[in-house]
mmCIF file of C-alpha atoms in Angstrom:
data_model
loop_
_atom_site.group_PDB
_atom_site.id
_atom_site.type_symbol
_atom_site.label_atom_id
_atom_site.label_comp_id
_atom_site.label_asym_id
_atom_site.label_seq_id
_atom_site.Cartn_x
_atom_site.Cartn_y
_atom_site.Cartn_z
ATOM 1 C CA MET A 1 44.883 153.097 85.232
ATOM 2 C CA ARG A 2 41.857 151.544 86.922
ATOM 3 C CA LYS A 3 41.491 147.807 87.111
ATOM 4 C CA LYS A 4 38.117 146.131 87.109
ATOM 5 C CA PRO A 5 37.502 143.618 89.883
ATOM 6 C CA LYS A 6 37.714 139.933 88.974
ATOM 7 C CA PHE A 7 34.566 139.183 90.949
ATOM 8 C CA ILE A 8 31.574 141.224 92.109
ATOM 9 C CA GLU A 9 29.198 139.865 94.741
ATOM 10 C CA VAL A 10 25.905 141.641 95.507
ATOM 11 C CA THR A 11 24.065 141.047 98.789
ATOM 12 C CA ASP A 12 20.457 142.173 99.212
ATOM 13 C CA GLN A 13 19.997 142.105 103.002
ATOM 14 C CA PRO A 14 21.617 144.248 104.198
ATOM 15 C CA PRO A 15 22.389 145.809 100.811
ATOM 16 C CA TYR A 16 26.078 145.935 99.895
ATOM 17 C CA THR A 17 28.436 145.008 97.072
ATOM 18 C CA THR A 18 31.790 143.289 97.404
ATOM 19 C CA TYR A 19 34.531 143.874 94.832
ATOM 20 C CA VAL A 20 37.209 141.169 94.806
ATOM 21 C CA TYR A 21 40.619 141.555 93.145
ATOM 22 C CA GLY A 22 42.766 138.440 92.750
ATOM 23 C CA LYS A 23 42.777 134.869 91.443
ATOM 24 C CA SER A 24 39.531 133.761 93.102
ATOM 25 C CA THR A 25 37.070 134.741 95.791
ATOM 26 C CA GLU A 26 39.079 132.589 98.247
ATOM 27 C CA LYS A 27 42.625 133.473 97.097
ATOM 28 C CA TYR A 28 42.297 137.201 96.527
ATOM 29 C CA ASP A 29 44.658 140.147 96.958
ATOM 30 C CA VAL A 30 42.115 142.666 98.238
ATOM 31 C CA GLU A 31 38.365 142.747 98.798
ATOM 32 C CA PHE A 32 36.299 145.924 99.183
ATOM 33 C CA LYS A 33 32.840 146.094 100.759
ATOM 34 C CA ILE A 34 30.786 148.988 99.378
ATOM 35 C CA VAL A 35 27.748 150.279 101.305
ATOM 36 C CA ASP A 36 25.821 153.338 100.070
ATOM 37 C CA ASN A 37 28.512 153.941 97.409
ATOM 38 C CA LYS A 38 31.277 154.175 100.047
ATOM 39 C CA VAL A 39 33.996 151.743 101.073
ATOM 40 C CA SER A 40 33.019 150.466 104.509
ATOM 41 C CA ARG A 41 35.599 147.672 104.743
ATOM 42 C CA TYR A 42 38.602 146.252 102.981
ATOM 43 C CA ASP A 43 40.357 142.977 103.539
ATOM 44 C CA LEU A 44 43.899 142.065 102.448
ATOM 45 C CA ILE A 45 45.176 138.491 102.355
ATOM 46 C CA SER A 46 48.162 138.710 100.009
ATOM 47 C CA SER A 47 51.489 140.373 100.726
ATOM 48 C CA LYS A 48 50.940 142.538 97.621
ATOM 49 C CA TYR A 49 49.375 145.244 99.821
ATOM 50 C CA GLY A 50 49.977 146.281 103.416
ATOM 51 C CA SER A 51 48.593 148.461 106.156
ATOM 52 C CA GLU A 52 49.267 152.196 106.192
ATOM 53 C CA LYS A 53 51.969 151.572 108.809
ATOM 54 C CA GLY A 54 53.695 148.922 106.670
ATOM 55 C CA ILE A 55 52.412 145.621 108.080
ATOM 56 C CA HIS A 56 51.955 142.854 105.486
ATOM 57 C CA THR A 57 50.814 139.261 105.559
ATOM 58 C CA SER A 58 53.567 136.968 106.886
ATOM 59 C CA ASP A 59 54.771 139.657 109.333
ATOM 60 C CA SER A 60 54.767 138.484 112.945
ATOM 61 C CA LYS A 61 52.468 139.344 115.828
ATOM 62 C CA LYS A 62 55.502 141.026 117.434
ATOM 63 C CA ASP A 63 55.880 143.222 114.326
ATOM 64 C CA VAL A 64 52.219 144.285 114.577
ATOM 65 C CA ILE A 65 52.524 145.129 118.286
ATOM 66 C CA ARG A 66 55.810 146.990 117.712
ATOM 67 C CA VAL A 67 54.135 149.173 115.056
ATOM 68 C CA TYR A 68 50.578 149.522 116.448
ATOM 69 C CA GLY A 69 51.276 149.282 120.186
ATOM 70 C CA GLU A 70 50.302 147.235 123.219
ATOM 71 C CA ASN A 71 46.721 148.568 123.440
ATOM 72 C CA TYR A 72 45.071 145.791 121.395
ATOM 73 C CA TYR A 73 42.239 143.341 121.927
ATOM 74 C CA GLU A 74 42.417 139.655 121.118
ATOM 75 C CA ARG A 75 39.677 137.255 120.054
ATOM 76 C CA GLU A 76 39.210 133.909 118.328
ATOM 77 C CA ASP A 77 37.352 133.557 115.028
ATOM 78 C CA THR A 78 36.961 130.306 113.065
ATOM 79 C CA GLY A 79 40.150 128.848 114.533
ATOM 80 C CA ALA A 80 42.302 131.939 114.014
ATOM 81 C CA THR A 81 43.558 134.371 116.610
ATOM 82 C CA ILE A 82 42.633 137.966 115.808
ATOM 83 C CA ILE A 83 44.314 141.025 117.305
ATOM 84 C CA GLY A 84 42.746 144.389 116.686
ATOM 85 C CA TYR A 85 42.876 148.086 117.359
ATOM 86 C CA PHE A 86 40.201 150.788 117.452
ATOM 87 C CA ASP A 87 40.794 154.306 116.139
ATOM 88 C CA LYS A 88 37.881 156.142 117.749
ATOM 89 C CA ASN A 89 38.922 159.512 116.304
ATOM 90 C CA HIS A 90 38.602 158.250 112.727
ATOM 91 C CA LYS A 91 35.904 155.642 113.541
ATOM 92 C CA LEU A 92 38.000 152.791 112.147
ATOM 93 C CA ASN A 93 38.933 149.324 113.311
ATOM 94 C CA ILE A 94 41.921 147.293 112.068
ATOM 95 C CA GLU A 95 42.306 143.589 112.718
ATOM 96 C CA PHE A 96 45.129 141.173 111.971
ATOM 97 C CA SER A 97 44.347 137.461 111.703
ATOM 98 C CA LEU A 98 47.210 135.268 112.888
ATOM 99 C CA ASP A 99 48.038 131.698 111.939
ATOM 100 C CA ASP A 100 49.261 129.043 114.368
ATOM 101 C CA LYS A 101 52.809 130.460 114.108
ATOM 102 C CA ASP A 102 51.644 134.012 115.021
ATOM 103 C CA LYS A 103 52.164 135.245 111.448
ATOM 104 C CA VAL A 104 49.702 137.681 109.867
ATOM 105 C CA GLY A 105 47.437 135.908 107.384
ATOM 106 C CA GLY A 106 45.056 138.757 106.695
ATOM 107 C CA ILE A 107 44.388 142.420 107.465
ATOM 108 C CA LEU A 108 40.879 143.822 107.816
ATOM 109 C CA VAL A 109 40.074 147.531 108.053
ATOM 110 C CA GLN A 110 36.495 148.596 108.590
ATOM 111 C CA LYS A 111 34.399 151.586 109.474
ATOM 112 C CA ILE A 112 33.013 151.547 113.025
ATOM 113 C CA ASN A 113 29.261 151.962 112.994
ATOM 114 C CA ASN A 114 27.724 153.982 115.815
#
């Protein structure tokens, strides 16, 4: 059974559509960014869904590193610490936003553009 998104946002420049599933555009379960009729990014902020390797929101930074390894980068973005990994073979990037207690608050997977 397919579920329709609760919210659809269309952006003209650059052209893409965002499909949001959840209670609101701020408190969603999953958000998909569609470019040229293909998923280019998805973002998870509820524990309803997890990464392919089983990481969910509220897991710890230690859990992420145990599963994904020590070869990560770290950056700051709007007050949150982000740790991320590149998969150059599949041209993907996964990032985990961490709260002030080093718990995962969101998971972002996106296509790496050349």
